[in-house]
GROMACS .gro file of C-alpha atoms in nm:
model
  477
    1UNK     CA    1   0.000   0.000   0.000
    2UNK     CA    2   0.131   0.343  -0.095
    3UNK     CA    3   0.228   0.558   0.205
    4UNK     CA    4   0.064   0.896   0.264
    5UNK     CA    5   0.395   1.079   0.214
    6UNK     CA    6   0.458   0.897  -0.115
    7UNK     CA    7   0.105   0.989  -0.227
    8UNK     CA    8   0.166   1.358  -0.146
    9UNK     CA    9   0.500   1.352  -0.324
   10UNK     CA   10   0.349   1.200  -0.639
   11UNK     CA   11   0.015   1.383  -0.641
   12UNK     CA   12   0.120   1.739  -0.560
   13UNK     CA   13   0.467   1.756  -0.712
   14UNK     CA   14   0.512   2.081  -0.904
   15UNK     CA   15   0.556   2.070  -1.281
   16UNK     CA   16   0.713   2.323  -1.517
   17UNK     CA   17   0.485   2.544  -1.729
   18UNK     CA   18   0.382   2.402  -2.064
   19UNK     CA   19   0.525   2.532  -2.388
   20UNK     CA   20   0.179   2.621  -2.518
   21UNK     CA   21   0.042   2.976  -2.493
   22UNK     CA   22  -0.143   2.999  -2.163
   23UNK     CA   23  -0.308   3.343  -2.180
   24UNK     CA   24  -0.681   3.371  -2.247
   25UNK     CA   25  -0.921   3.640  -2.361
   26UNK     CA   26  -0.999   3.862  -2.656
   27UNK     CA   27  -0.726   4.090  -2.793
   28UNK     CA   28  -0.749   4.438  -2.644
   29UNK     CA   29  -0.439   4.628  -2.745
   30UNK     CA   30  -0.156   4.383  -2.818
   31UNK     CA   31   0.181   4.480  -2.956
   32UNK     CA   32   0.181   4.538  -3.329
   33UNK     CA   33   0.445   4.567  -3.596
   34UNK     CA   34   0.653   4.882  -3.551
   35UNK     CA   35   0.625   4.884  -3.170
   36UNK     CA   36   0.933   4.904  -2.951
   37UNK     CA   37   0.980   4.712  -2.624
   38UNK     CA   38   1.258   4.825  -2.389
   39UNK     CA   39   1.377   4.589  -2.115
   40UNK     CA   40   1.585   4.741  -1.832
   41UNK     CA   41   1.804   4.458  -1.703
   42UNK     CA   42   1.973   4.170  -1.879
   43UNK     CA   43   1.949   3.900  -1.615
   44UNK     CA   44   1.737   3.586  -1.639
   45UNK     CA   45   1.400   3.764  -1.642
   46UNK     CA   46   1.505   4.020  -1.904
   47UNK     CA   47   1.656   3.759  -2.135
   48UNK     CA   48   1.354   3.531  -2.085
   49UNK     CA   49   1.110   3.806  -2.184
   50UNK     CA   50   1.315   3.896  -2.490
   51UNK     CA   51   1.353   3.533  -2.601
   52UNK     CA   52   0.981   3.452  -2.561
   53UNK     CA   53   0.878   3.771  -2.742
   54UNK     CA   54   1.107   3.688  -3.033
   55UNK     CA   55   0.977   3.331  -3.053
   56UNK     CA   56   0.616   3.455  -3.067
   57UNK     CA   57   0.705   3.733  -3.313
   58UNK     CA   58   0.845   3.471  -3.550
   59UNK     CA   59   0.535   3.256  -3.507
   60UNK     CA   60   0.293   3.543  -3.571
   61UNK     CA   61   0.508   3.722  -3.834
   62UNK     CA   62   0.535   4.046  -3.636
   63UNK     CA   63   0.802   4.313  -3.676
   64UNK     CA   64   0.867   4.447  -3.325
   65UNK     CA   65   1.191   4.598  -3.197
   66UNK     CA   66   1.329   4.481  -2.862
   67UNK     CA   67   1.610   4.656  -2.673
   68UNK     CA   68   1.779   4.533  -2.356
   69UNK     CA   69   1.968   4.796  -2.154
   70UNK     CA   70   2.194   4.618  -1.908
   71UNK     CA   71   2.436   4.718  -1.635
   72UNK     CA   72   2.712   4.464  -1.579
   73UNK     CA   73   2.748   4.383  -1.210
   74UNK     CA   74   2.789   4.094  -0.970
   75UNK     CA   75   2.476   3.888  -0.906
   76UNK     CA   76   2.444   3.757  -0.552
   77UNK     CA   77   2.306   3.408  -0.595
   78UNK     CA   78   2.370   3.052  -0.484
   79UNK     CA   79   2.378   2.938  -0.844
   80UNK     CA   80   2.156   2.630  -0.817
   81UNK     CA   81   1.935   2.540  -1.115
   82UNK     CA   82   1.657   2.310  -1.000
   83UNK     CA   83   1.496   2.041  -1.208
   84UNK     CA   84   1.186   2.260  -1.253
   85UNK     CA   85   1.388   2.557  -1.378
   86UNK     CA   86   1.597   2.339  -1.609
   87UNK     CA   87   1.291   2.176  -1.766
   88UNK     CA   88   1.130   2.517  -1.817
   89UNK     CA   89   1.445   2.646  -1.985
   90UNK     CA   90   1.455   2.342  -2.213
   91UNK     CA   91   1.085   2.304  -2.293
   92UNK     CA   92   0.951   2.661  -2.302
   93UNK     CA   93   1.258   2.849  -2.424
   94UNK     CA   94   1.392   2.566  -2.644
   95UNK     CA   95   1.747   2.608  -2.515
   96UNK     CA   96   2.011   2.387  -2.357
   97UNK     CA   97   2.259   2.512  -2.098
   98UNK     CA   98   2.611   2.502  -2.246
   99UNK     CA   99   2.847   2.248  -2.091
  100UNK     CA  100   3.103   2.513  -2.002
  101UNK     CA  101   2.843   2.693  -1.787
  102UNK     CA  102   2.769   2.384  -1.575
  103UNK     CA  103   3.027   2.361  -1.297
  104UNK     CA  104   2.878   2.060  -1.122
  105UNK     CA  105   2.582   1.824  -1.128
  106UNK     CA  106   2.425   1.795  -0.785
  107UNK     CA  107   2.345   1.429  -0.718
  108UNK     CA  108   2.303   1.417  -0.339
  109UNK     CA  109   2.151   1.629  -0.064
  110UNK     CA  110   2.230   1.659   0.306
  111UNK     CA  111   2.071   1.838   0.600
  112UNK     CA  112   2.296   1.931   0.896
  113UNK     CA  113   2.210   2.073   1.236
  114UNK     CA  114   2.394   2.071   1.571
  115UNK     CA  115   2.292   1.712   1.638
  116UNK     CA  116   2.399   1.540   1.318
  117UNK     CA  117   2.337   1.482   0.949
  118UNK     CA  118   2.060   1.342   0.730
  119UNK     CA  119   2.170   1.226   0.383
  120UNK     CA  120   1.897   1.238   0.119
  121UNK     CA  121   1.896   1.089  -0.231
  122UNK     CA  122   1.739   1.245  -0.541
  123UNK     CA  123   1.656   1.065  -0.863
  124UNK     CA  124   1.772   1.347  -1.093
  125UNK     CA  125   2.050   1.604  -1.099
  126UNK     CA  126   2.045   1.977  -1.031
  127UNK     CA  127   2.306   2.209  -1.181
  128UNK     CA  128   2.561   2.428  -1.005
  129UNK     CA  129   2.646   2.743  -1.205
  130UNK     CA  130   2.768   3.098  -1.166
  131UNK     CA  131   2.514   3.372  -1.239
  132UNK     CA  132   2.774   3.635  -1.334
  133UNK     CA  133   3.086   3.552  -1.536
  134UNK     CA  134   3.378   3.546  -1.294
  135UNK     CA  135   3.699   3.356  -1.227
  136UNK     CA  136   3.731   3.292  -1.604
  137UNK     CA  137   3.403   3.101  -1.596
  138UNK     CA  138   3.106   3.189  -1.819
  139UNK     CA  139   2.804   3.276  -1.606
  140UNK     CA  140   2.449   3.162  -1.674
  141UNK     CA  141   2.316   3.517  -1.726
  142UNK     CA  142   2.576   3.595  -1.994
  143UNK     CA  143   2.525   3.258  -2.162
  144UNK     CA  144   2.148   3.319  -2.175
  145UNK     CA  145   2.198   3.663  -2.332
  146UNK     CA  146   2.421   3.507  -2.597
  147UNK     CA  147   2.152   3.250  -2.677
  148UNK     CA  148   1.845   3.478  -2.691
  149UNK     CA  149   1.816   3.451  -3.070
  150UNK     CA  150   1.952   3.096  -3.109
  151UNK     CA  151   1.750   2.894  -3.361
  152UNK     CA  152   1.545   3.193  -3.476
  153UNK     CA  153   1.539   3.350  -3.822
  154UNK     CA  154   1.777   3.625  -3.931
  155UNK     CA  155   1.486   3.869  -3.948
  156UNK     CA  156   1.392   3.807  -3.586
  157UNK     CA  157   1.756   3.812  -3.476
  158UNK     CA  158   1.793   4.165  -3.617
  159UNK     CA  159   1.496   4.282  -3.408
  160UNK     CA  160   1.701   4.253  -3.087
  161UNK     CA  161   1.952   4.511  -2.962
  162UNK     CA  162   2.153   4.466  -2.642
  163UNK     CA  163   2.317   4.777  -2.498
  164UNK     CA  164   2.578   4.702  -2.232
  165UNK     CA  165   2.744   4.820  -2.025
  166UNK     CA  166   2.489   5.097  -1.985
  167UNK     CA  167   2.302   5.256  -1.698
  168UNK     CA  168   1.948   5.393  -1.707
  169UNK     CA  169   1.949   5.732  -1.536
  170UNK     CA  170   1.594   5.856  -1.593
  171UNK     CA  171   1.253   5.729  -1.701
  172UNK     CA  172   0.985   5.973  -1.815
  173UNK     CA  173   0.628   5.853  -1.775
  174UNK     CA  174   0.444   5.686  -2.059
  175UNK     CA  175   0.169   5.519  -1.860
  176UNK     CA  176  -0.114   5.687  -2.050
  177UNK     CA  177  -0.220   5.447  -2.324
  178UNK     CA  178  -0.130   5.670  -2.617
  179UNK     CA  179   0.196   5.803  -2.476
  180UNK     CA  180   0.540   5.651  -2.514
  181UNK     CA  181   0.798   5.605  -2.240
  182UNK     CA  182   1.124   5.794  -2.267
  183UNK     CA  183   1.430   5.614  -2.128
  184UNK     CA  184   1.750   5.812  -2.068
  185UNK     CA  185   2.071   5.618  -2.022
  186UNK     CA  186   2.450   5.643  -2.018
  187UNK     CA  187   2.661   5.423  -2.243
  188UNK     CA  188   3.039   5.388  -2.269
  189UNK     CA  189   3.192   5.461  -2.609
  190UNK     CA  190   3.505   5.296  -2.753
  191UNK     CA  191   3.724   5.544  -2.560
  192UNK     CA  192   3.559   5.454  -2.229
  193UNK     CA  193   3.375   5.787  -2.216
  194UNK     CA  194   3.021   5.807  -2.082
  195UNK     CA  195   2.773   5.923  -2.347
  196UNK     CA  196   2.415   6.021  -2.259
  197UNK     CA  197   2.146   5.887  -2.490
  198UNK     CA  198   1.772   5.837  -2.489
  199UNK     CA  199   1.509   5.625  -2.663
  200UNK     CA  200   1.133   5.584  -2.666
  201UNK     CA  201   0.937   5.269  -2.590
  202UNK     CA  202   0.580   5.155  -2.644
  203UNK     CA  203   0.622   4.908  -2.358
  204UNK     CA  204   0.870   4.916  -2.069
  205UNK     CA  205   0.975   4.612  -1.865
  206UNK     CA  206   1.183   4.656  -1.550
  207UNK     CA  207   1.395   4.345  -1.487
  208UNK     CA  208   1.691   4.485  -1.295
  209UNK     CA  209   1.666   4.262  -0.989
  210UNK     CA  210   1.672   4.357  -0.621
  211UNK     CA  211   2.004   4.542  -0.658
  212UNK     CA  212   1.808   4.807  -0.847
  213UNK     CA  213   1.610   4.903  -0.536
  214UNK     CA  214   1.866   5.158  -0.416
  215UNK     CA  215   1.899   5.329  -0.753
  216UNK     CA  216   1.740   5.677  -0.790
  217UNK     CA  217   1.585   5.581  -1.123
  218UNK     CA  218   1.373   5.309  -0.963
  219UNK     CA  219   1.271   5.538  -0.678
  220UNK     CA  220   1.146   5.788  -0.936
  221UNK     CA  221   0.969   5.507  -1.121
  222UNK     CA  222   0.793   5.415  -0.796
  223UNK     CA  223   0.666   5.772  -0.767
  224UNK     CA  224   0.546   5.768  -1.127
  225UNK     CA  225   0.363   5.437  -1.111
  226UNK     CA  226   0.286   5.355  -0.748
  227UNK     CA  227   0.499   5.041  -0.760
  228UNK     CA  228   0.589   4.912  -0.411
  229UNK     CA  229   0.881   4.666  -0.380
  230UNK     CA  230   0.847   4.332  -0.204
  231UNK     CA  231   0.943   4.295   0.165
  232UNK     CA  232   1.295   4.164   0.205
  233UNK     CA  233   1.497   3.934   0.430
  234UNK     CA  234   1.870   3.988   0.490
  235UNK     CA  235   2.101   3.734   0.332
  236UNK     CA  236   2.462   3.697   0.222
  237UNK     CA  237   2.671   3.510  -0.034
  238UNK     CA  238   3.035   3.412  -0.063
  239UNK     CA  239   3.256   3.177  -0.266
  240UNK     CA  240   3.500   2.945  -0.086
  241UNK     CA  241   3.820   2.787  -0.216
  242UNK     CA  242   3.836   2.442  -0.052
  243UNK     CA  243   4.160   2.322  -0.213
  244UNK     CA  244   4.343   2.320   0.123
  245UNK     CA  245   4.075   2.130   0.312
  246UNK     CA  246   4.184   1.836   0.530
  247UNK     CA  247   3.846   1.669   0.471
  248UNK     CA  248   3.606   1.749   0.186
  249UNK     CA  249   3.316   1.524   0.093
  250UNK     CA  250   3.097   1.809  -0.035
  251UNK     CA  251   3.166   1.766  -0.407
  252UNK     CA  252   2.849   1.727  -0.617
  253UNK     CA  253   2.626   1.790  -0.314
  254UNK     CA  254   2.379   2.045  -0.186
  255UNK     CA  255   2.373   2.106   0.189
  256UNK     CA  256   2.144   2.289   0.428
  257UNK     CA  257   2.322   2.384   0.750
  258UNK     CA  258   2.061   2.483   1.003
  259UNK     CA  259   2.092   2.666   1.333
  260UNK     CA  260   2.467   2.655   1.393
  261UNK     CA  261   2.442   3.035   1.399
  262UNK     CA  262   2.104   3.130   1.553
  263UNK     CA  263   1.868   3.286   1.300
  264UNK     CA  264   2.066   3.179   0.994
  265UNK     CA  265   2.001   2.893   0.753
  266UNK     CA  266   2.292   2.821   0.519
  267UNK     CA  267   2.288   2.669   0.175
  268UNK     CA  268   2.614   2.516   0.052
  269UNK     CA  269   2.624   2.448  -0.322
  270UNK     CA  270   2.915   2.252  -0.467
  271UNK     CA  271   3.068   2.411  -0.776
  272UNK     CA  272   3.292   2.115  -0.847
  273UNK     CA  273   3.625   2.016  -0.699
  274UNK     CA  274   3.764   2.270  -0.450
  275UNK     CA  275   3.480   2.520  -0.491
  276UNK     CA  276   3.181   2.591  -0.270
  277UNK     CA  277   2.919   2.867  -0.281
  278UNK     CA  278   2.769   2.961   0.056
  279UNK     CA  279   2.443   3.151   0.097
  280UNK     CA  280   2.285   3.249   0.427
  281UNK     CA  281   1.919   3.331   0.481
  282UNK     CA  282   1.790   3.524   0.779
  283UNK     CA  283   2.100   3.733   0.841
  284UNK     CA  284   2.425   3.848   0.688
  285UNK     CA  285   2.693   3.636   0.849
  286UNK     CA  286   3.034   3.775   0.942
  287UNK     CA  287   3.374   3.615   0.883
  288UNK     CA  288   3.391   3.531   1.253
  289UNK     CA  289   3.054   3.354   1.234
  290UNK     CA  290   3.172   3.170   0.922
  291UNK     CA  291   3.468   3.032   1.116
  292UNK     CA  292   3.238   2.927   1.400
  293UNK     CA  293   3.011   2.736   1.159
  294UNK     CA  294   3.295   2.539   1.004
  295UNK     CA  295   3.459   2.464   1.339
  296UNK     CA  296   3.148   2.278   1.452
  297UNK     CA  297   3.223   1.904   1.487
  298UNK     CA  298   2.928   1.794   1.270
  299UNK     CA  299   3.022   2.032   0.986
  300UNK     CA  300   3.390   1.929   1.008
  301UNK     CA  301   3.290   1.572   0.922
  302UNK     CA  302   3.204   1.706   0.576
  303UNK     CA  303   3.448   1.992   0.531
  304UNK     CA  304   3.746   2.048   0.756
  305UNK     CA  305   3.914   2.372   0.651
  306UNK     CA  306   4.071   2.564   0.943
  307UNK     CA  307   4.011   2.942   0.946
  308UNK     CA  308   3.784   2.915   0.645
  309UNK     CA  309   3.733   3.293   0.633
  310UNK     CA  310   4.086   3.317   0.493
  311UNK     CA  311   3.990   3.107   0.191
  312UNK     CA  312   3.720   3.324   0.033
  313UNK     CA  313   3.763   3.359  -0.343
  314UNK     CA  314   3.647   3.722  -0.336
  315UNK     CA  315   3.803   3.796   0.007
  316UNK     CA  316   3.464   3.909   0.137
  317UNK     CA  317   3.110   3.806   0.227
  318UNK     CA  318   2.864   3.999   0.013
  319UNK     CA  319   2.546   4.141   0.161
  320UNK     CA  320   2.235   4.037  -0.029
  321UNK     CA  321   1.856   4.036   0.009
  322UNK     CA  322   1.581   3.790  -0.076
  323UNK     CA  323   1.213   3.874  -0.110
  324UNK     CA  324   0.971   3.723   0.141
  325UNK     CA  325   0.645   3.853  -0.005
  326UNK     CA  326   0.485   4.006  -0.310
  327UNK     CA  327   0.536   4.355  -0.449
  328UNK     CA  328   0.234   4.580  -0.490
  329UNK     CA  329   0.121   4.745  -0.812
  330UNK     CA  330   0.393   4.586  -1.029
  331UNK     CA  331   0.220   4.631  -1.366
  332UNK     CA  332   0.020   4.899  -1.543
  333UNK     CA  333  -0.062   5.050  -1.881
  334UNK     CA  334   0.241   4.988  -2.102
  335UNK     CA  335   0.473   4.863  -1.824
  336UNK     CA  336   0.548   4.564  -1.602
  337UNK     CA  337   0.797   4.459  -1.337
  338UNK     CA  338   0.933   4.106  -1.387
  339UNK     CA  339   1.172   3.878  -1.201
  340UNK     CA  340   1.270   3.923  -0.835
  341UNK     CA  341   1.128   4.275  -0.819
  342UNK     CA  342   0.771   4.141  -0.835
  343UNK     CA  343   0.824   3.915  -0.531
  344UNK     CA  344   0.594   3.647  -0.667
  345UNK     CA  345   0.824   3.351  -0.707
  346UNK     CA  346   0.869   3.081  -0.446
  347UNK     CA  347   1.010   3.264  -0.143
  348UNK     CA  348   1.353   3.142  -0.033
  349UNK     CA  349   1.368   2.909  -0.333
  350UNK     CA  350   1.412   2.897  -0.711
  351UNK     CA  351   1.436   3.253  -0.840
  352UNK     CA  352   1.536   3.104  -1.176
  353UNK     CA  353   1.195   2.944  -1.227
  354UNK     CA  354   1.012   3.259  -1.117
  355UNK     CA  355   1.204   3.472  -1.367
  356UNK     CA  356   1.145   3.226  -1.652
  357UNK     CA  357   0.774   3.209  -1.570
  358UNK     CA  358   0.720   3.586  -1.550
  359UNK     CA  359   0.902   3.633  -1.882
  360UNK     CA  360   0.673   3.378  -2.047
  361UNK     CA  361   0.349   3.523  -1.909
  362UNK     CA  362   0.426   3.886  -1.992
  363UNK     CA  363   0.546   3.803  -2.345
  364UNK     CA  364   0.233   3.604  -2.425
  365UNK     CA  365   0.006   3.875  -2.281
  366UNK     CA  366   0.175   4.145  -2.492
  367UNK     CA  367   0.156   3.949  -2.815
  368UNK     CA  368  -0.194   3.803  -2.787
  369UNK     CA  369  -0.400   4.015  -2.545
  370UNK     CA  370  -0.273   4.362  -2.467
  371UNK     CA  371  -0.018   4.587  -2.303
  372UNK     CA  372  -0.275   4.760  -2.084
  373UNK     CA  373  -0.316   4.718  -1.709
  374UNK     CA  374  -0.633   4.507  -1.731
  375UNK     CA  375  -0.477   4.255  -1.971
  376UNK     CA  376  -0.169   4.220  -1.751
  377UNK     CA  377  -0.387   4.179  -1.442
  378UNK     CA  378  -0.586   3.893  -1.595
  379UNK     CA  379  -0.298   3.708  -1.760
  380UNK     CA  380   0.014   3.796  -1.559
  381UNK     CA  381  -0.090   3.875  -1.203
  382UNK     CA  382  -0.372   3.619  -1.173
  383UNK     CA  383  -0.149   3.344  -1.312
  384UNK     CA  384   0.109   3.385  -1.035
  385UNK     CA  385  -0.091   3.526  -0.743
  386UNK     CA  386  -0.171   3.174  -0.616
  387UNK     CA  387   0.194   3.158  -0.510
  388UNK     CA  388   0.129   3.436  -0.256
  389UNK     CA  389  -0.071   3.223  -0.007
  390UNK     CA  390   0.178   2.937  -0.023
  391UNK     CA  391   0.460   3.185   0.038
  392UNK     CA  392   0.293   3.287   0.364
  393UNK     CA  393   0.317   2.922   0.470
  394UNK     CA  394   0.683   2.910   0.362
  395UNK     CA  395   0.779   3.218   0.564
  396UNK     CA  396   0.586   3.085   0.864
  397UNK     CA  397   0.777   2.757   0.837
  398UNK     CA  398   1.108   2.945   0.820
  399UNK     CA  399   1.026   3.154   1.128
  400UNK     CA  400   0.913   2.850   1.325
  401UNK     CA  401   1.233   2.670   1.233
  402UNK     CA  402   1.450   2.958   1.357
  403UNK     CA  403   1.286   2.910   1.699
  404UNK     CA  404   1.293   2.530   1.708
  405UNK     CA  405   1.651   2.505   1.578
  406UNK     CA  406   1.774   2.673   1.898
  407UNK     CA  407   1.656   2.368   2.094
  408UNK     CA  408   1.910   2.087   2.139
  409UNK     CA  409   1.623   1.846   2.208
  410UNK     CA  410   1.445   1.931   1.881
  411UNK     CA  411   1.767   1.906   1.680
  412UNK     CA  412   1.833   1.555   1.816
  413UNK     CA  413   1.468   1.460   1.772
  414UNK     CA  414   1.465   1.566   1.405
  415UNK     CA  415   1.792   1.395   1.315
  416UNK     CA  416   1.703   1.070   1.491
  417UNK     CA  417   1.346   1.064   1.356
  418UNK     CA  418   1.456   1.123   0.998
  419UNK     CA  419   1.727   0.859   1.018
  420UNK     CA  420   1.478   0.607   1.162
  421UNK     CA  421   1.265   0.679   0.855
  422UNK     CA  422   1.561   0.618   0.626
  423UNK     CA  423   1.631   0.281   0.788
  424UNK     CA  424   1.269   0.172   0.744
  425UNK     CA  425   1.135   0.357   0.439
  426UNK     CA  426   1.449   0.461   0.248
  427UNK     CA  427   1.343   0.788   0.082
  428UNK     CA  428   0.964   0.780   0.119
  429UNK     CA  429   0.920   0.871   0.488
  430UNK     CA  430   0.740   1.202   0.555
  431UNK     CA  431   1.037   1.385   0.709
  432UNK     CA  432   1.273   1.274   0.433
  433UNK     CA  433   1.023   1.375   0.162
  434UNK     CA  434   0.968   1.713   0.333
  435UNK     CA  435   1.340   1.789   0.366
  436UNK     CA  436   1.407   1.682   0.008
  437UNK     CA  437   1.126   1.906  -0.121
  438UNK     CA  438   1.261   2.200   0.079
  439UNK     CA  439   1.593   2.164  -0.102
  440UNK     CA  440   1.462   2.087  -0.452
  441UNK     CA  441   1.148   2.304  -0.460
  442UNK     CA  442   0.940   2.010  -0.587
  443UNK     CA  443   0.643   2.058  -0.350
  444UNK     CA  444   0.441   2.362  -0.234
  445UNK     CA  445   0.519   2.476   0.118
  446UNK     CA  446   0.174   2.378   0.247
  447UNK     CA  447   0.238   2.013   0.164
  448UNK     CA  448   0.591   2.029   0.302
  449UNK     CA  449   0.437   2.153   0.629
  450UNK     CA  450   0.181   1.872   0.627
  451UNK     CA  451   0.461   1.618   0.583
  452UNK     CA  452   0.666   1.766   0.869
  453UNK     CA  453   0.360   1.749   1.096
  454UNK     CA  454   0.293   1.389   0.994
  455UNK     CA  455   0.654   1.285   1.051
  456UNK     CA  456   0.676   1.452   1.394
  457UNK     CA  457   0.339   1.316   1.511
  458UNK     CA  458   0.432   0.969   1.394
  459UNK     CA  459   0.740   0.970   1.618
  460UNK     CA  460   0.552   1.120   1.914
  461UNK     CA  461   0.275   0.861   1.886
  462UNK     CA  462   0.524   0.571   1.864
  463UNK     CA  463   0.775   0.672   2.134
  464UNK     CA  464   0.897   0.316   2.188
  465UNK     CA  465   1.050   0.322   1.839
  466UNK     CA  466   1.218   0.654   1.903
  467UNK     CA  467   1.352   0.556   2.245
  468UNK     CA  468   1.502   0.230   2.125
  469UNK     CA  469   1.878   0.245   2.103
  470UNK     CA  470   1.986   0.318   1.745
  471UNK     CA  471   2.338   0.304   1.620
  472UNK     CA  472   2.321   0.666   1.525
  473UNK     CA  473   2.597   0.920   1.556
  474UNK     CA  474   2.475   1.245   1.706
  475UNK     CA  475   2.656   1.541   1.847
  476UNK     CA  476   2.492   1.694   2.153
  477UNK     CA  477   2.670   2.029   2.136
   0.00000   0.00000   0.00000
């Protein structure tokens, strides 16, 4: 008989969006030949919107100009492409990630807290990449930009212009239906001199990511449109050179390190031999805290690298932010916010998929329905708003965990309970399924919560199994 947790895992597993056009309704004021779309930001969301627009333009024989204005900067990201994001990239955007972009294929997962480790298997691989090109490695964002027109006709290829490095310095309102936007920007010429230019747009997409929040141009845009950014959680990112480690079994793995530093949940993503990307959620960790984490006996079983703060590839820990809720008023007549700035992806997980999805929805709305506020509300906002309620559950789960992870008893209870499940059920026990889904993004948070409740209650209601002596290594620090 199939277990309840296996049923949940099979029945409610999330699937990538289909390649088919998903928008519905009668055309109101779609883009037409001769129109100009300007996309501010050349990250995943901006490239996704441009690629999907070009694909649909070719299909419908439209002659629309698309311009991406992009500022080259570092992107603070763990660099993990989930199975859902990868399938969306392959199926919807008809692209394959180049081999030289993939640094590692994640084949195993592990959860660590103060009491021990839970090893978790997955039946597919996730990809470790860099977002921004660095260390002589091609980043995913740059590779995507290079592939925007791949496989499309010469006519469609000529419709795209990418201006970089460039910085948008002013946006003049075009929200009235019959009025164009004016975008003012600075571009470097061949002599390295900054030249001010401007262009007009029939539709404006803002895809600059959360780093754009402190820029004056976005603050002015907020005043023009009423856009309100999503609420944020502090985070941090750093890259670690592990070549001098005494012990290193982290290759090709994804780790969650929970509660070693109160209030912080760490993600450790292998980038191949001797390379690890560390992200922290809940707080920006310091170098001193980083050393404390990797001096912990449980962590040292996996990576023993004394004074790890002296082995950072960039010599620093970068401050970052992640959204924990939805933005308000992120679309209107002739404009839309896409990607992280709309705050309507899975919180704390899979910004790649959210960016790919918002690019698809906005492109299809513009081509087939309209570029007005009502069309975007019905076919962009409504299609992703269901994520909002599940995100409330996800944030609640995160906050509850920050409290429970301070308890030595709970840490031991979770590790022992999950390992009992592994001995009996392999990978189908409720706690194992819940932890795996947290790391892969395969299930909605509400079902992850249900599985955690089931797994904990099961152990509480069968205490004789829990109290039996198990040959289980735990650390009671």
